[in-house]
XYZ file of C-alpha atoms in Angstrom:
485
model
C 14.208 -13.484 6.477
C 11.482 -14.655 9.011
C 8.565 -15.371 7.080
C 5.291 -13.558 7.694
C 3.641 -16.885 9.148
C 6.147 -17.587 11.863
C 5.878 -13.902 13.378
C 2.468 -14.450 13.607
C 2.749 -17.328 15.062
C 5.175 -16.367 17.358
C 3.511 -13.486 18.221
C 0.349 -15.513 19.158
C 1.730 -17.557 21.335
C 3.151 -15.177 23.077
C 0.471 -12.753 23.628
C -1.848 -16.086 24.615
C 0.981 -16.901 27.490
C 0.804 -13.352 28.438
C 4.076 -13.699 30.227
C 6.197 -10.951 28.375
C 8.008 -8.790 30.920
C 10.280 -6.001 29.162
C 13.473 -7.042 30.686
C 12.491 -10.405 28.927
C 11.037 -8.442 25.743
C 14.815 -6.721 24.912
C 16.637 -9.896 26.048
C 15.955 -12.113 22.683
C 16.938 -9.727 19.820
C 14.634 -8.906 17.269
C 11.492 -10.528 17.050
C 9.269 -8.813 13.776
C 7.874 -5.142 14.294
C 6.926 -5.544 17.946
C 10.965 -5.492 18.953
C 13.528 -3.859 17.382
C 15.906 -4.243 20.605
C 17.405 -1.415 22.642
C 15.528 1.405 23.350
C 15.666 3.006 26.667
C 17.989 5.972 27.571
C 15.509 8.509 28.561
C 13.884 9.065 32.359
C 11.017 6.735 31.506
C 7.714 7.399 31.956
C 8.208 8.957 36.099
C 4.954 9.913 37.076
C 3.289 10.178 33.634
C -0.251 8.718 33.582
C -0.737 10.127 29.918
C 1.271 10.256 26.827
C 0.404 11.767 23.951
C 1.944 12.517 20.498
C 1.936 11.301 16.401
C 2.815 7.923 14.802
C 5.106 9.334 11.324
C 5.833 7.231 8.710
C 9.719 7.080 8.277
C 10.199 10.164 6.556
C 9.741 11.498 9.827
C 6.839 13.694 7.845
C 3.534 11.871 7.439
C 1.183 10.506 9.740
C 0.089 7.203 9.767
C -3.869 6.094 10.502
C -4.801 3.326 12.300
C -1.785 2.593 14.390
C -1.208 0.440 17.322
C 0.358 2.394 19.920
C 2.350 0.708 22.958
C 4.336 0.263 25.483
C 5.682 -3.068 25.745
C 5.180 -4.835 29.374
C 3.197 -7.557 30.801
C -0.250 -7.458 29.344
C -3.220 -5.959 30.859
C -6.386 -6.543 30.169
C -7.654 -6.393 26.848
C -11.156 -5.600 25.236
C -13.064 -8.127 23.849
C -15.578 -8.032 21.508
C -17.026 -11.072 19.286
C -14.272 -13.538 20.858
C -11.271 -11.168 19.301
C -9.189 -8.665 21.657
C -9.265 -5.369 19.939
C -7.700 -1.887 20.671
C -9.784 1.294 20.765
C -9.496 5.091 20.865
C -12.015 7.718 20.683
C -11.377 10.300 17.595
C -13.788 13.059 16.609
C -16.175 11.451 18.908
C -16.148 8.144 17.074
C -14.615 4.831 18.397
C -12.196 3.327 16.233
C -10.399 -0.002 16.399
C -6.958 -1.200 15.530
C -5.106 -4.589 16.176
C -3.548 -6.007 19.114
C 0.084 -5.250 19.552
C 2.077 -8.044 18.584
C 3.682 -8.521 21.886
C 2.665 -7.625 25.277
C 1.525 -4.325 26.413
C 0.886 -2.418 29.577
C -1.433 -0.024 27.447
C -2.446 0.522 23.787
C -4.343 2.739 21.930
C -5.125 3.396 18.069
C -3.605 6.591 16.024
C -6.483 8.693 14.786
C -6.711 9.651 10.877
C -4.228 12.550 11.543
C -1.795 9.697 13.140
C -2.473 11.784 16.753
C -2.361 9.539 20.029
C -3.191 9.408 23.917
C -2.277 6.721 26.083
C -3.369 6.007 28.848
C -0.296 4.608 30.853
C -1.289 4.757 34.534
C -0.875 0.643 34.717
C 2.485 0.783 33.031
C 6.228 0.967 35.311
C 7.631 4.137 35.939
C 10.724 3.469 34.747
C 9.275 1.830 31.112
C 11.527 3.648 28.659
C 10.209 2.938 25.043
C 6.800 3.744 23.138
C 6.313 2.140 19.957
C 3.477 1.851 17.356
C 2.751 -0.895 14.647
C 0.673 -1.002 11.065
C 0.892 -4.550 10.290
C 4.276 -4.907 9.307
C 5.246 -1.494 9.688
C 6.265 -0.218 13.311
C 8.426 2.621 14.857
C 9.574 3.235 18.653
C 10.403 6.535 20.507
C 12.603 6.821 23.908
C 9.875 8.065 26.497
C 11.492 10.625 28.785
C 8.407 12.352 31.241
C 10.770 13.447 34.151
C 10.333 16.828 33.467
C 7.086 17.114 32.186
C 5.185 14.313 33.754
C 1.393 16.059 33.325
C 2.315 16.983 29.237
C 4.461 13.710 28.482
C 4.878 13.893 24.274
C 6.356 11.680 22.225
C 6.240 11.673 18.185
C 7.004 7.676 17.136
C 9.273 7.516 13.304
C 8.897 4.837 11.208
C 11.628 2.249 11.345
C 13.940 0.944 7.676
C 15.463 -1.477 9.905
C 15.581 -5.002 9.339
C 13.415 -6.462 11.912
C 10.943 -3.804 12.603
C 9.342 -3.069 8.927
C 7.893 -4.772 6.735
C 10.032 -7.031 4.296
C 9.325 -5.578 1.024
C 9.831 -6.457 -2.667
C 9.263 -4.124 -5.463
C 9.358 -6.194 -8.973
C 10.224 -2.693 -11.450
C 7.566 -2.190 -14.464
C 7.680 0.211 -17.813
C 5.054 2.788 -16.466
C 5.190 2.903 -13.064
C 7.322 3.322 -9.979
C 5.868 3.087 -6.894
C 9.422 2.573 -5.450
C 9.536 6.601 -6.010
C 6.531 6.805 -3.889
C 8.389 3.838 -1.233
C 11.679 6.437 -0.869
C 9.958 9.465 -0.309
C 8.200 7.288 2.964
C 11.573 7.544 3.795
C 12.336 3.990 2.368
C 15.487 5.412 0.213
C 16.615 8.377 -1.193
C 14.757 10.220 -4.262
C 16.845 12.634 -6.497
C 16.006 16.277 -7.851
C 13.262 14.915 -10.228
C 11.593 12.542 -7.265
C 13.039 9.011 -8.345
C 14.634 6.619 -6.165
C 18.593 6.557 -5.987
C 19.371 3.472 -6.752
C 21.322 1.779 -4.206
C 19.837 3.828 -1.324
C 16.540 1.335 -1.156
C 15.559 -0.872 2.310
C 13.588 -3.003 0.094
C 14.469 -5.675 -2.331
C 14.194 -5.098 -6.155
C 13.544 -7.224 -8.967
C 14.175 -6.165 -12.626
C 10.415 -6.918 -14.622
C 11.005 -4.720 -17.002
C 14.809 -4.913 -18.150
C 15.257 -1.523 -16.362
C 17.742 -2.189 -14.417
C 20.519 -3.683 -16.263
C 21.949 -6.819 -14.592
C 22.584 -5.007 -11.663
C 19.456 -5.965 -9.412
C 17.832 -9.682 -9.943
C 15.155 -10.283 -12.819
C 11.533 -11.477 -11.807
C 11.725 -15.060 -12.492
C 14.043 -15.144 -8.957
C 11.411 -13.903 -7.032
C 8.099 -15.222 -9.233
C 9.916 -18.378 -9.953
C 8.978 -19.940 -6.440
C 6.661 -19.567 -3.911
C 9.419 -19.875 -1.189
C 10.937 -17.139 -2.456
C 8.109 -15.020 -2.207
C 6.985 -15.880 1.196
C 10.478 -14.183 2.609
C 8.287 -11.184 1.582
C 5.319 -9.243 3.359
C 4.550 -7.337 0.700
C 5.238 -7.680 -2.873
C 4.902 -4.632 -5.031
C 3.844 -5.149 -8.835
C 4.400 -2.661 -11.056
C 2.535 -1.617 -14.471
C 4.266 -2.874 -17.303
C 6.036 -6.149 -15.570
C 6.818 -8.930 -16.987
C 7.607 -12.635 -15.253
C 9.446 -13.669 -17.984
C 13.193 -11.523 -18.616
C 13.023 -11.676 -22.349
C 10.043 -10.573 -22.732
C 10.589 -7.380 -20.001
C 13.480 -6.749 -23.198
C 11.135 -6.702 -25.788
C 9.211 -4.359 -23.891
C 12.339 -2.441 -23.038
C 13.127 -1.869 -26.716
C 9.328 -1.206 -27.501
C 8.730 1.753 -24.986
C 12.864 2.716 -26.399
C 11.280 2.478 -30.246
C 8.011 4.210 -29.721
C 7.898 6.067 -26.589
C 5.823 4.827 -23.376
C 2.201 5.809 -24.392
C 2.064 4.010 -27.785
C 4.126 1.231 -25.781
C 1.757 0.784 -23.480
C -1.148 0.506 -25.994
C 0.751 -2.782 -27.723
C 1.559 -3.885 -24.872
C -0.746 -6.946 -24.986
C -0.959 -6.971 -28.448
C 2.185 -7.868 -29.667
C 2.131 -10.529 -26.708
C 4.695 -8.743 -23.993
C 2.594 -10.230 -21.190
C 1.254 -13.726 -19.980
C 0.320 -14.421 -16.128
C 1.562 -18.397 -16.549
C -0.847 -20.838 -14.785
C 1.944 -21.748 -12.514
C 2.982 -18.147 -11.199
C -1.261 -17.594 -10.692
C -1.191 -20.290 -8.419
C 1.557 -19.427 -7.027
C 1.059 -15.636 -6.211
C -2.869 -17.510 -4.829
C -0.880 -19.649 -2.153
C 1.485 -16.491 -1.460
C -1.548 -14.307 -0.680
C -3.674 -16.802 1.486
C -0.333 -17.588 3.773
C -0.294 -14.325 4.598
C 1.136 -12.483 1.747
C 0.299 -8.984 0.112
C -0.129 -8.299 -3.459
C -0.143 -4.374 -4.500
C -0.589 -4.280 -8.426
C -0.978 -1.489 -10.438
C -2.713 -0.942 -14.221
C -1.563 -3.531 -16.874
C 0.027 -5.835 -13.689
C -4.534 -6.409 -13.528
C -3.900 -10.040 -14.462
C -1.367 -10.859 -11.862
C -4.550 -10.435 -9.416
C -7.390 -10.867 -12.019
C -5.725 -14.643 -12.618
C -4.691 -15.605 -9.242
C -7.731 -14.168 -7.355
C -10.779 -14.314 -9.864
C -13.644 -13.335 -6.810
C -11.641 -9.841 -6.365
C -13.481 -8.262 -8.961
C -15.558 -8.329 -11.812
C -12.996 -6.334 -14.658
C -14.592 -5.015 -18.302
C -14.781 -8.041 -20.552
C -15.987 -11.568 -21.605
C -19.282 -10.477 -20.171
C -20.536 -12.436 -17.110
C -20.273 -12.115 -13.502
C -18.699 -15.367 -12.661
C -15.873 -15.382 -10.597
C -13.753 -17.216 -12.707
C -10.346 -15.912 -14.534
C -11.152 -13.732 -17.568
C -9.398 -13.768 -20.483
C -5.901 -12.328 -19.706
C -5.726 -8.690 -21.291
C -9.120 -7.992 -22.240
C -9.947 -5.517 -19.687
C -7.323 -2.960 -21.041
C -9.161 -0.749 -22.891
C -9.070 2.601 -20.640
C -8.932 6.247 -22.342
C -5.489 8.109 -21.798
C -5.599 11.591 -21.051
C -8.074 11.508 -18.994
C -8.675 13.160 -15.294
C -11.352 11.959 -13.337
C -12.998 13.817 -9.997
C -12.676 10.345 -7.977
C -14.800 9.989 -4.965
C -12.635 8.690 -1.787
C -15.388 6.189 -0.228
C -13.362 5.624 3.542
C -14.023 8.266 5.527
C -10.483 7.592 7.462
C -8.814 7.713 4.252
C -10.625 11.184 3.477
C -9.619 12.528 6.755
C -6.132 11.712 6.075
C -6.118 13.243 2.731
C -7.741 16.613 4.051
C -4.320 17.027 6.050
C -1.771 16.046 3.306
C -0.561 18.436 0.506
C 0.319 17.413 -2.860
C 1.148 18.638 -6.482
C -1.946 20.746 -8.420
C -3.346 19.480 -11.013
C -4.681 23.503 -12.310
C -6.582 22.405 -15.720
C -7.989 19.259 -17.180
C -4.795 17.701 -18.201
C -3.532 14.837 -16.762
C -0.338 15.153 -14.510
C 1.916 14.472 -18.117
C 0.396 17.733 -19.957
C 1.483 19.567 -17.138
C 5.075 18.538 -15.789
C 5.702 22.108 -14.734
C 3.481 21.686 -11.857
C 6.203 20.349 -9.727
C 5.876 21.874 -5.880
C 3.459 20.525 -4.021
C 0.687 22.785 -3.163
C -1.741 23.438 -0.220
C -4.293 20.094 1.068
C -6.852 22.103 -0.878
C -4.956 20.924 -3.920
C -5.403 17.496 -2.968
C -9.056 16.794 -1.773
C -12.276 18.321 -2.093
C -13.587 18.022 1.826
C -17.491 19.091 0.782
C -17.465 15.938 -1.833
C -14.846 13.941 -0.596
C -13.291 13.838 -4.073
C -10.069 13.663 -5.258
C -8.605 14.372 -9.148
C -7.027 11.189 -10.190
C -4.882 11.827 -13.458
C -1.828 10.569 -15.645
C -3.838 7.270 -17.286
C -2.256 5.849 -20.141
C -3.717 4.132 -23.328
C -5.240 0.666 -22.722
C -5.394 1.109 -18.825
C -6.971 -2.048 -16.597
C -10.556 -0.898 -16.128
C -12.885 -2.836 -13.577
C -16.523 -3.448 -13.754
C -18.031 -3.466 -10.585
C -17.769 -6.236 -7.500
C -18.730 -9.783 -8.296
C -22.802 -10.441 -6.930
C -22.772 -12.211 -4.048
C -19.660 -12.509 -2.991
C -18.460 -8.999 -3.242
C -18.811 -7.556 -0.055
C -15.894 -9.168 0.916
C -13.990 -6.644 -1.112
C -13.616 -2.788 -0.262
C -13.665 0.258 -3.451
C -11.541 3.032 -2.001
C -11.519 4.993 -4.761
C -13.952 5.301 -7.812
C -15.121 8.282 -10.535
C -16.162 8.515 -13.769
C -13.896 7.273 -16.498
C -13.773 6.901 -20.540
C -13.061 3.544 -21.849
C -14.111 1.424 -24.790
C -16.671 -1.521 -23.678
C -14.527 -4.977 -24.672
C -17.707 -6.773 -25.661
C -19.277 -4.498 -27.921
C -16.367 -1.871 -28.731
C -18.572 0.772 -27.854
C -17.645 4.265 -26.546
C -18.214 4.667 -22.673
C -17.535 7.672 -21.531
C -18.200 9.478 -17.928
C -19.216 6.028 -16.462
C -18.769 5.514 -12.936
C -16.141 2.002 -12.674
C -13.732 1.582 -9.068
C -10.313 2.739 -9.234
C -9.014 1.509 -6.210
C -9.914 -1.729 -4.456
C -8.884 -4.294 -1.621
C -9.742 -7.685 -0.327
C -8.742 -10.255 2.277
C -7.372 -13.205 0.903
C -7.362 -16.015 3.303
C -4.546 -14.766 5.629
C -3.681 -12.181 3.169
C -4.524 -9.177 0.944
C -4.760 -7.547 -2.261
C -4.731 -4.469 -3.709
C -5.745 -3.542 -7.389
C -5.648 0.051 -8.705
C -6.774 0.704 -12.160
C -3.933 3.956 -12.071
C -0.451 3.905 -10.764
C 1.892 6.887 -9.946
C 2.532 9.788 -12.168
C 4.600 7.604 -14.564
C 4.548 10.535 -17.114
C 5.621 13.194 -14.654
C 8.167 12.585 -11.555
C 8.154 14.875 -9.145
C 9.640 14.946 -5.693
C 6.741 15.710 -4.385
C 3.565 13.974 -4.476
C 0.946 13.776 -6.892
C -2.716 13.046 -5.877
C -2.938 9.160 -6.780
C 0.251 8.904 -5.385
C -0.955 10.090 -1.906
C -3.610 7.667 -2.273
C -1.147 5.094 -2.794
C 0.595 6.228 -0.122
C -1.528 5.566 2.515
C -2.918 2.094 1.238
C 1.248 1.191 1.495
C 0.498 0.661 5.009
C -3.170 -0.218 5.194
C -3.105 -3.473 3.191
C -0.042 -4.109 5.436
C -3.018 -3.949 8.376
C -6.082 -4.303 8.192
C -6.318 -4.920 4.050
C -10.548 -3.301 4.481
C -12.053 -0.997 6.864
């Protein structure tokens, strides 16, 4: 696989030589998300000046926010502001940026939070054939055909699975979560009746942390056990309830088998099932500042908490120093809890207003209420007046964070946060109702991180999607761009 660094680099240089013609852009084969070869076959733009349309994720289904929107061809002029080239559009009266396309372009534009386009593409050739849009990683391309309809050109853009033109994803499995589920219905595999991932069906690569799997996928300690093994990887997805070492992911295995998953997950550091080593810390560190992109969910806290200490200030050992807590100490979450989480990105909101998702009718959590399984209207998803969104499913002894470390935690971006129950680490004291993030981000040197203190419906699979899992959903592709608003 061509590691994340070299595209960049490649694409750099490129972009700085500003010499990319298309019939030179389709000669080389693939070259990262901004080729993907071929195309063509339609009438080309003709006398379009305007094209218009959505950027779709690759379920053909959802829209994608914040998407770089192009049509390959030897570069025009680009906006500058504060020494960086930047791409702009105008939605709901608002300018918003994206990033550059990562090879040369004729025009560009960004998606708006509903993944809606228009391009401007009077400076581009008649007869250029494909349109194509990028989130980081992630890109898609669409055959542009305008003969007939040169003054109302459309063209929707689908996500890509192919080698080459996504993002090169690993998903290390995990007791209580499965955000692979959430990766196929993106169109990234296939999910059966009850909205899990067939396996074999996947365009990732996954790793067995949990003993899950059965010898029929590789454990974690091939992908953990080196950092060049990680860096063939974009994006590297941690589960809740992981485990770097495969006889411990057994132990767990036969726990969660010998007590169920809730009781499971309370013991889980107690009876010593996890341990970040000092080795993998530093190594998942170097993986993130080359470029890499962590995405951990619940008890996977200390694959972040002791690799990137200045990401956030979790519950426990009582200071504000950005230094590596003690591992474990910040699990002390309530389960069966909902809380009325307030989204704090306005693009994010935006996006959530249009998406539907399963109802969560009463104040259980999504596993009290498994019979909720079609998804519903977007009014079962978000509250537009407060921006808020019902986050459910937590089990015993989830991660809880504190608050951003003083001083230096602007650098990192709360998504997400509501009023939780947990019990205070320090003082073993009941807090209940108390306002802590749920969701969080930060660039890493070249890379990112995400943290979220919930993961997907665990307790209750459904093919559709549940609200967290929506929110997970679109941070898939964000910390793949940007990482923070």
């Amino acid at each position: 696989m061509i590691s994340m660094k070299r595209q960049w680099l490649a694409r750099t240089l490129l972009l700085a030589l500003g010499v990319l013609a298309i019939g030179g852009l389709f000669a080389g084969g693939s070259s990262g998300c901004g080729d993907s070869g071929g195309g063509g076959g339609g009438s080309g733009l003709g006398g379009a000046t305007t094209v218009t349309g959505t950027a779709l994720a690759a379920n053909g289904t959802d829209p994608i926010a914040g998407a770089t929107v192009f049509i390959p061809g030897t570069p025009t002029a680009l906006t500058v502001a504060g020494g960086k080239s930047i791409v702009q559009a105008t939605c709901d009266g608002a300018v918003v940026e994206c990033d550059d396309p990562p090879v040369g372009s004729c025009a560009s534009v960004c998606t708006c939070a509903d993944g809606t386009y228009t391009l401007d593409t009077s400076a581009c050739p008649a007869d250029s054939t494909t349109i194509r849009y990028c989130k980081g990683s992630f890109c898609g391309e669409a055959t542009l055909d305008c003969a007939d309809n040169p003054d109302a050109c459309t063209a929707n853009i689908v996500g890509s699975t192919a080698s080459g033109s996504t993002a090169n994803i690993a998903v290390v499995t995990g007791s209580f979560d499965e955000i692979q589920n959430v990766l196929a219905k993106l169109g990234f595999g296939t999910v059966n009746e009850f909205g899990e991932l067939e396996l074999g069906t996947e365009s990732f690569d996954l790793y067995d942390g949990d003993g899950s799997l059965g010898g029929t996928y590789p454990d974690s300690s091939a992908l953990f056990g080196s950092l060049s093994a990680m860096q063939a990887y974009d994006i590297i997805f941690i589960n809740c309830g992981t485990n770097e070492d495969p006889a411990a992911a057994l132990a767990l295995q036969a726990l969660v088998a010998e007590v169920g998953p809730e009781a499971a997950h309370t013991a889980y550091h107690v009876a010593g099932l996890k341990a970040v080593s000092t080795d993998l810390a530093s190594r998942i560190r170097s993986y993130i500042e080359g470029g890499g992109t962590i995405f951990a969910t619940d008890l996977a806290y200390d694959y972040v908490e002791q690799s990137v200490p200045e990401f956030m200030n979790f519950e426990g050992d009582g200071t504000d120093v950005a230094t590596a807590e003690t591992p474990d100490i910040a699990q002390t979450g309530t389960s069966g809890i909902v809380s009325n989480a307030t989204v704090m990105d306005g693009t994010m909101s935006s996006w959530l207003e249009g998406r539907s998702s399963n109802t969560i009718d009463t104040a259980d959590s999504p596993g009290n209420s498994c019979t909720t399984t079609v998804n519903g209207s977007s009014t079962s998803l978000l509250d537009p007046s407060a921006d808020t969104i019902r986050i459910g499913d937590f089990l015993a002894g989830w991660g809880v964070m504190e608050g951003k470390h003083s001083g230096i935690g602007s650098e990192t971006f709360v998504w997400i946060q509501g009023p939780v129950d947990f019990t205070d680490p320090d003082d073993f004291s009941a807090q209940n109702g108390v306002v802590r993030p749920l969701t969080a981000t930060r660039r890493v040197g070249s890379g990112c991180v995400l943290y979220s203190s919930y993961h997907t419906s665990h307790s209750c699979a459904t093919e559709g999607f549940w609200p967290q899992e929506r929110v997970l959903q679109y941070l898939v592709f964000e910390t793949a761009g940007r990482c923070v608003p």
